[in-house]
Short mmCIF file of C-alpha atoms and ligand atoms in Angstrom, two decimals:
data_model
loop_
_atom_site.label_atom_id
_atom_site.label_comp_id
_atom_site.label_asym_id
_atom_site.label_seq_id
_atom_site.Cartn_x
_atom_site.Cartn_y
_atom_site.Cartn_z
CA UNK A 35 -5.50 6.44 -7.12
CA UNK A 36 -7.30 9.53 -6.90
CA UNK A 37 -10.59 9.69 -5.32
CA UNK A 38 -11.61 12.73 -7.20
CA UNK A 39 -12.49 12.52 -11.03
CA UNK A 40 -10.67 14.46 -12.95
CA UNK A 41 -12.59 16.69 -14.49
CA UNK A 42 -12.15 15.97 -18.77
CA UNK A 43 -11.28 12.41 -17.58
CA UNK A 44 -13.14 10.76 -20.54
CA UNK A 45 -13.30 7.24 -18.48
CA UNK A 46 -13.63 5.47 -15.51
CA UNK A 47 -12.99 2.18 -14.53
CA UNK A 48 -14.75 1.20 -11.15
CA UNK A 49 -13.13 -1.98 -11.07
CA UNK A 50 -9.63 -0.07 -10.63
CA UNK A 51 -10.69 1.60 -7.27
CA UNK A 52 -10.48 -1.16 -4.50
CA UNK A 53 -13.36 -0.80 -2.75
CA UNK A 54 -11.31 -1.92 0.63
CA UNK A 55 -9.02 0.68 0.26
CA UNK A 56 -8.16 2.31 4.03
CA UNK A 57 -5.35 4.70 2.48
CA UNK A 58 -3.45 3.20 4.37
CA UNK A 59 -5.22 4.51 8.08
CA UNK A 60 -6.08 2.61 11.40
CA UNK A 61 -9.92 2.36 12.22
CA UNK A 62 -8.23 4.60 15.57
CA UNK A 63 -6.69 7.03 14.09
CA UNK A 64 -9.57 7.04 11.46
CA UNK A 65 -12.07 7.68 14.10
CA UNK A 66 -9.64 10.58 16.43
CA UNK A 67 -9.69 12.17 12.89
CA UNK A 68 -12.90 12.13 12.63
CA UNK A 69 -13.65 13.62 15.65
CA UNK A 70 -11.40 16.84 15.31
CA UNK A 71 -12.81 17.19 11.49
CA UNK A 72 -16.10 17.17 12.82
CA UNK A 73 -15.33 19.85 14.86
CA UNK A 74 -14.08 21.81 12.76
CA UNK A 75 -17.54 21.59 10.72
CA UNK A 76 -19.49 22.56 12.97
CA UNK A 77 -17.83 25.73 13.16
CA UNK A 78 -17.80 26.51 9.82
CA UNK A 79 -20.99 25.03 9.37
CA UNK A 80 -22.45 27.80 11.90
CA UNK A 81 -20.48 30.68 9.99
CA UNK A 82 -22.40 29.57 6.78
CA UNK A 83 -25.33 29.83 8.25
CA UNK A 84 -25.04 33.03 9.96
CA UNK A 85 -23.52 34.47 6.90
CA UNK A 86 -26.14 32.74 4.48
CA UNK A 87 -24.44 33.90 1.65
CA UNK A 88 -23.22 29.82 0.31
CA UNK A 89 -24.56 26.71 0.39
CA UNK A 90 -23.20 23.46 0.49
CA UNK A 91 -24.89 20.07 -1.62
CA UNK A 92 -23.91 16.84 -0.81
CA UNK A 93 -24.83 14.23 -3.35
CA UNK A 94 -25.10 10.49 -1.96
CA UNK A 95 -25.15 7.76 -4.31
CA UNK A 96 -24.57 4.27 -4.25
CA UNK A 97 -25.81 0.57 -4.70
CA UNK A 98 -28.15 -0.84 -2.36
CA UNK A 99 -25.75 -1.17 1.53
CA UNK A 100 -23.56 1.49 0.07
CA UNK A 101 -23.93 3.45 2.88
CA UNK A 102 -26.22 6.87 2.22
CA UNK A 103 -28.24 6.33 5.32
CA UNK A 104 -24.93 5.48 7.66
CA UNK A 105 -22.75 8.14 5.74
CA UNK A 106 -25.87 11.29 7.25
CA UNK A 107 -25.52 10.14 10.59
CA UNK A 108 -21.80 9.95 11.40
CA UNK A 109 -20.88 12.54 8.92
CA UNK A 110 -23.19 15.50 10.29
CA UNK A 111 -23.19 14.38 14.23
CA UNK A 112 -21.92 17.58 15.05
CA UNK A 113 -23.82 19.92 13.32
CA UNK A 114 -26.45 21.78 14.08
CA UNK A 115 -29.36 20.01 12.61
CA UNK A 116 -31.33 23.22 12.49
CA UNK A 117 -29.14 24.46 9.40
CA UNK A 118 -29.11 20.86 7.29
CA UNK A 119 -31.65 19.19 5.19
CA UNK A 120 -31.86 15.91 4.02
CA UNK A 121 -33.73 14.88 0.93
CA UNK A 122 -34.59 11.43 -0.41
CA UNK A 123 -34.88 10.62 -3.40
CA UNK A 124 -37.69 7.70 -4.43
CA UNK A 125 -39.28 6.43 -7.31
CA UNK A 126 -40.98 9.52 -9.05
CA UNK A 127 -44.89 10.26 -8.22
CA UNK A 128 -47.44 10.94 -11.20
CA UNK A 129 -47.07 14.47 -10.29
CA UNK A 130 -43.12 14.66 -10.67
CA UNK A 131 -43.59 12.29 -13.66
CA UNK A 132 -45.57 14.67 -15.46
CA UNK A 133 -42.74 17.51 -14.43
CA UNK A 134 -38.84 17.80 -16.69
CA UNK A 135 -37.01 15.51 -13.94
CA UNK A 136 -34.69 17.58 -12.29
CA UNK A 137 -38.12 20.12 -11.10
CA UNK A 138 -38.01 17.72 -7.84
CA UNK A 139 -34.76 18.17 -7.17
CA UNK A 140 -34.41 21.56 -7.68
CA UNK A 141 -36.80 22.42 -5.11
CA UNK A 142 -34.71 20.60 -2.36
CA UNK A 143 -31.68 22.32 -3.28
CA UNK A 144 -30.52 23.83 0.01
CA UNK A 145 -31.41 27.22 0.33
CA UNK A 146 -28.37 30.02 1.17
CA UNK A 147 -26.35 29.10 4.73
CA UNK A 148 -27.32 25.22 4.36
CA UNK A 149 -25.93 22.09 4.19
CA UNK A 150 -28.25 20.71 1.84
CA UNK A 151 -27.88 16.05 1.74
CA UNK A 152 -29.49 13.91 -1.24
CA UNK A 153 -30.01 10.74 -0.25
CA UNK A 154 -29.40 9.57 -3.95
CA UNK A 155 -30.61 12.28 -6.24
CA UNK A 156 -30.76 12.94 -10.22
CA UNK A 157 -28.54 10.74 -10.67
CA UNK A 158 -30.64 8.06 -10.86
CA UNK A 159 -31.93 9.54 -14.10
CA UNK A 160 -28.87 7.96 -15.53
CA UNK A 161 -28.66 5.19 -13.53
CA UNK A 162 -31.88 2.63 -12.59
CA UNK A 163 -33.56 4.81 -15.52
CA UNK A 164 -30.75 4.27 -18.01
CA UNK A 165 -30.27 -0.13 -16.63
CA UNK A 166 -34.17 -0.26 -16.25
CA UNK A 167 -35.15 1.55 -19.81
CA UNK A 168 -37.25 3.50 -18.49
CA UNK A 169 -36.87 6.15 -21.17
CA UNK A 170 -35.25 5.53 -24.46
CA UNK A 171 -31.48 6.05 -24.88
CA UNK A 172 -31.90 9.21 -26.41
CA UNK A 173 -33.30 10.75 -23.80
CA UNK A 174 -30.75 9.53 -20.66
CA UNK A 175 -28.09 10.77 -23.21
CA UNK A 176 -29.18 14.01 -23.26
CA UNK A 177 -28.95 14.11 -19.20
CA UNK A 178 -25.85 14.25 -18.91
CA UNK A 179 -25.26 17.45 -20.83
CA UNK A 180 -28.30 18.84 -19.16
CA UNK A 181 -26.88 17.88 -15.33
CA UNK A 182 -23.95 19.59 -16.16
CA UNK A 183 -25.63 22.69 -17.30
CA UNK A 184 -28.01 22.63 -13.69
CA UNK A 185 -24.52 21.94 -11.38
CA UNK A 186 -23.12 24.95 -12.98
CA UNK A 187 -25.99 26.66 -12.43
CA UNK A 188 -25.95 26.26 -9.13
CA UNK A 189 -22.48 26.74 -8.33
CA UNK A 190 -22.40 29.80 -10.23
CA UNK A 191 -25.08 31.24 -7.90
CA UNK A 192 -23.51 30.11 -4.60
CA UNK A 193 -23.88 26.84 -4.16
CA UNK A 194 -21.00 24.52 -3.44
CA UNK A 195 -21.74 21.31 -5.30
CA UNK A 196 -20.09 17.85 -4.02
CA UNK A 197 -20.85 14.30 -5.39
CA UNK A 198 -19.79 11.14 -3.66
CA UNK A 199 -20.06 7.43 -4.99
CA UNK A 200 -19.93 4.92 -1.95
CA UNK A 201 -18.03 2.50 -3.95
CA UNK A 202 -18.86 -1.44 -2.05
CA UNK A 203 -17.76 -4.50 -3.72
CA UNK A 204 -20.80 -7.42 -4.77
CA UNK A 205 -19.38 -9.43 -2.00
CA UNK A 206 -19.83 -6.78 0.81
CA UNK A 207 -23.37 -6.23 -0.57
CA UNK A 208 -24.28 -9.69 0.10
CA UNK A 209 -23.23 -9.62 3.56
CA UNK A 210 -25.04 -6.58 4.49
CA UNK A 211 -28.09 -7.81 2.90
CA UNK A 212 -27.53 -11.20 4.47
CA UNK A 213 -27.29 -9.07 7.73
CA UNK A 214 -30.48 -7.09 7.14
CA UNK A 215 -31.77 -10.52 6.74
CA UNK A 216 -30.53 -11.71 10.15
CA UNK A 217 -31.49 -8.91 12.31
CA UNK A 218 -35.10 -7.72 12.85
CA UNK A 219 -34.12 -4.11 13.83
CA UNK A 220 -33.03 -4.45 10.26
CA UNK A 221 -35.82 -5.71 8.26
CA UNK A 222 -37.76 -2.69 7.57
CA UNK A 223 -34.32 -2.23 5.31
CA UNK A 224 -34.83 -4.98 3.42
CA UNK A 225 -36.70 -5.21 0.18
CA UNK A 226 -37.19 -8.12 -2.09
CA UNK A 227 -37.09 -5.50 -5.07
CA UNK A 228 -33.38 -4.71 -4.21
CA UNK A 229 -32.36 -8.23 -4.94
CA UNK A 230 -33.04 -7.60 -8.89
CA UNK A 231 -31.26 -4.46 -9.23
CA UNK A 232 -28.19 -6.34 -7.33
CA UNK A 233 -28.94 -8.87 -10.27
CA UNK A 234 -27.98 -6.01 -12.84
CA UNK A 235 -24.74 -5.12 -11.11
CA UNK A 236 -22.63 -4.94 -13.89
CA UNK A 237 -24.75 -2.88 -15.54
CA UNK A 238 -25.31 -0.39 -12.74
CA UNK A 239 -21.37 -0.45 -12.56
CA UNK A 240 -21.23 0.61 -16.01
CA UNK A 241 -23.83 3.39 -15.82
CA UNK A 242 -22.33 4.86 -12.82
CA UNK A 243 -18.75 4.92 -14.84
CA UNK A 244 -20.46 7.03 -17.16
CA UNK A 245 -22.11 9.08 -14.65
CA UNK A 246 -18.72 9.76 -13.05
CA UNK A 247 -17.01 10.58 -16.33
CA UNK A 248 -19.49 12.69 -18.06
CA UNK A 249 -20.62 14.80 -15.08
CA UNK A 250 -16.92 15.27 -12.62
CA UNK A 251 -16.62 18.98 -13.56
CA UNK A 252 -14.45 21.65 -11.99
CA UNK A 253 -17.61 23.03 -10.52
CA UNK A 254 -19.25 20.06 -9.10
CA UNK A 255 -16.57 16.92 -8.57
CA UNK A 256 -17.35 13.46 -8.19
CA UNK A 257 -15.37 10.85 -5.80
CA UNK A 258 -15.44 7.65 -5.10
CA UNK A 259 -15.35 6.68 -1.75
CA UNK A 260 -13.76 3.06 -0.85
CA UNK A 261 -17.21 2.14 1.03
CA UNK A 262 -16.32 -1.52 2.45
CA UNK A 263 -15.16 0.18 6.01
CA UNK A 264 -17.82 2.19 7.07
CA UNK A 265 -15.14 4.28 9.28
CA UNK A 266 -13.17 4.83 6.20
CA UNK A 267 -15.85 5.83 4.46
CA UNK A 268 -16.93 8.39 6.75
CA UNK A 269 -13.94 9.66 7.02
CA UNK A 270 -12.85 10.47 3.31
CA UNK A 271 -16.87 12.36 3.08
CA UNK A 272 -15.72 13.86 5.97
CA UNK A 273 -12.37 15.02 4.74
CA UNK A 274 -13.20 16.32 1.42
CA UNK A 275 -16.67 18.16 2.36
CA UNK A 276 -14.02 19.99 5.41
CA UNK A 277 -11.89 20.88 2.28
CA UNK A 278 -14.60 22.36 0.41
CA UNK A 279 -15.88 24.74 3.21
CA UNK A 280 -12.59 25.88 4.06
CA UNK A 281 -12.12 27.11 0.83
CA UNK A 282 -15.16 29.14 0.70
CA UNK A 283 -14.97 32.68 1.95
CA UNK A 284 -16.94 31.69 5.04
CA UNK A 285 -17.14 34.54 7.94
CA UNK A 286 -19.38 35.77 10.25
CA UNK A 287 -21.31 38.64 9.18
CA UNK A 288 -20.80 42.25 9.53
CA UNK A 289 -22.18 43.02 13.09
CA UNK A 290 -24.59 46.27 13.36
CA UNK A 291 -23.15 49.33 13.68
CA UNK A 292 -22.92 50.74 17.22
CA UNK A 293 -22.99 47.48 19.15
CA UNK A 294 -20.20 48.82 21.82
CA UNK A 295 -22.49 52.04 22.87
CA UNK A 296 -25.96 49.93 23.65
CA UNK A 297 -26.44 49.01 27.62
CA UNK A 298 -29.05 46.71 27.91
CA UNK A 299 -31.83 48.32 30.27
CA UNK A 300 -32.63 46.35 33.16
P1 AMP B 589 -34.21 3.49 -1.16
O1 AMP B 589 -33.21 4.59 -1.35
O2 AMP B 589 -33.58 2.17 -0.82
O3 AMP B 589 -35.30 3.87 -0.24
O4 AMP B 589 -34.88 3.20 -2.57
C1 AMP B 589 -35.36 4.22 -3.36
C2 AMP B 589 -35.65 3.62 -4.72
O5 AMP B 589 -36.14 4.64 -5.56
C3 AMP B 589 -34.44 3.01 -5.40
O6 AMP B 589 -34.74 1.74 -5.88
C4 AMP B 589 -34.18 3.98 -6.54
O7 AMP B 589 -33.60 3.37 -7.65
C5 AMP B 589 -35.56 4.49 -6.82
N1 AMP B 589 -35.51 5.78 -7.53
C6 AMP B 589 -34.98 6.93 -7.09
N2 AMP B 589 -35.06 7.89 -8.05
C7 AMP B 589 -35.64 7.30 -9.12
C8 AMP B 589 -35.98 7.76 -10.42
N3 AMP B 589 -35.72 9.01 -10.81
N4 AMP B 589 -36.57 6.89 -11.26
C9 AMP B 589 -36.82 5.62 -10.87
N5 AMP B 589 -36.52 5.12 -9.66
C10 AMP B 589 -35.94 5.95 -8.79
MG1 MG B 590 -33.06 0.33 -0.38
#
């Protein structure tokens, strides 16, 4: 099963990607992988900032437990905070409301030489909005077309665009919720309000099918991610955002001329 959509792929059916999958990898030899990939970012990573010529945009979306929050912090552990930014996305404020809905999101796209994280992203425009009605069909329908026409906008002006579903099964949720439950370190985690949306699963499963088959283009793939094993999960992100950045023209940039003749005065 491949973990990238095809782009043109005209469906997707969630319920053939096993959420356990481990491709077939020990949690070891996951995490000694893990390690060397990481290194390996963080040496591109500082090449793409010193050249600030691309960008890099990681979109993180998932169910409630997927994983977003987990996925920043053992993804990017060896990069240099200094060129990443993380953005959230939350329930709109009157003053996004009143904006077209992708004006908040555009604004956190990463800026040349970053690695730019949304912690879910527009894609809720299609996804609570389309399961919660918040906006007649007619106008979710026309997002998809529009999303499109914004990822090739940015990747046509430098920015590498990467979208990754943290696919968990219903079961899994319920233990990690049952575990947010458990543990008070964990309760500022845990909201009633999630337990309605978990109601609508289906539902959510079916928007994000659409999501992934409408909007998997050549410029801005989606994957799903087998999300049950946190290690494995951090290890495919891992793995495909390496792929991406070594296929961008990343170097160092041109030094200025006459470096060799200047002595430093005491
Ligand atoms: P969390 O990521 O758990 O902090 O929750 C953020 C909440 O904001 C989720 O319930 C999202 O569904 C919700 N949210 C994010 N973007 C939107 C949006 N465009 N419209 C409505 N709700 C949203
Ligand atoms: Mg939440």
């Amino acid at each position: 099963m491949h973990l990238r959509i095809a782009p043109g792929q005209t469906r997707v059916d969630l319920a053939a990607y096993n959420p356990d999958d481990t491709g077939a990898v020990t949690k070891e030899a996951a995490g000694a992988e893990l390690k060397e990939l990481q290194s390996e970012m963080a040496v591109l990573q500082e090449k793409l900032y010193a050249q600030s010529r691309y960008a890099l945009l990681v979109v993180l979306q998932g169910m409630d437990t997927s994983g977003k929050d987990g996925a920043i912090k053992h993804v990017f552990d060896e990069v240099n905070p200094m060129g990443v930014r993380v953005a959230n996305f939350k329930a709109p404020t009157a003053e996004e409301l009143a904006h077209d809905y992708l004006w908040r999101v555009h604004r956190q796209v990463p800026p040349k030489g970053y690695i730019g994280i949304f912690n879910r992203s527009h894609y809720e425009d299609v996804l609570v909005v389309r399961v919660e009605s918040l906006v007649p069909q007619s106008v979710w329908e026309a997002r998809y077309a529009q999303i499109n026409a914004f990822e090739r906008l940015l990747a046509e002006t430098g920015t590498k665009v990467l979208k990754f579903f943290l696919h968990i099964s219903k079961a899994e949720q319920k233990k990690r919720l049952e575990d947010r439950l458990a543990d008070p370190a964990k309760h500022w985690k845990f909201s009633a309000g999630d337990l309605p949306v978990r109601a609508r699963w289906d539902d959510y499963m079916a928007a994000y099918s659409d999501a992934l088959a409408r909007c998997s283009t050549a410029e801005a793939p989606w994957f799903v991610v087998p999300a049950n094993k946190k290690w494995y999960r951090n290890l495919v992100i891992t793995r495909t955002i390496l792929e991406a950045l070594r296929e961008l023209p990343l170097k160092f940039p041109e030094p200025e001329p006459g470096l060799e003749k200047i002595v430093i005065p005491d």
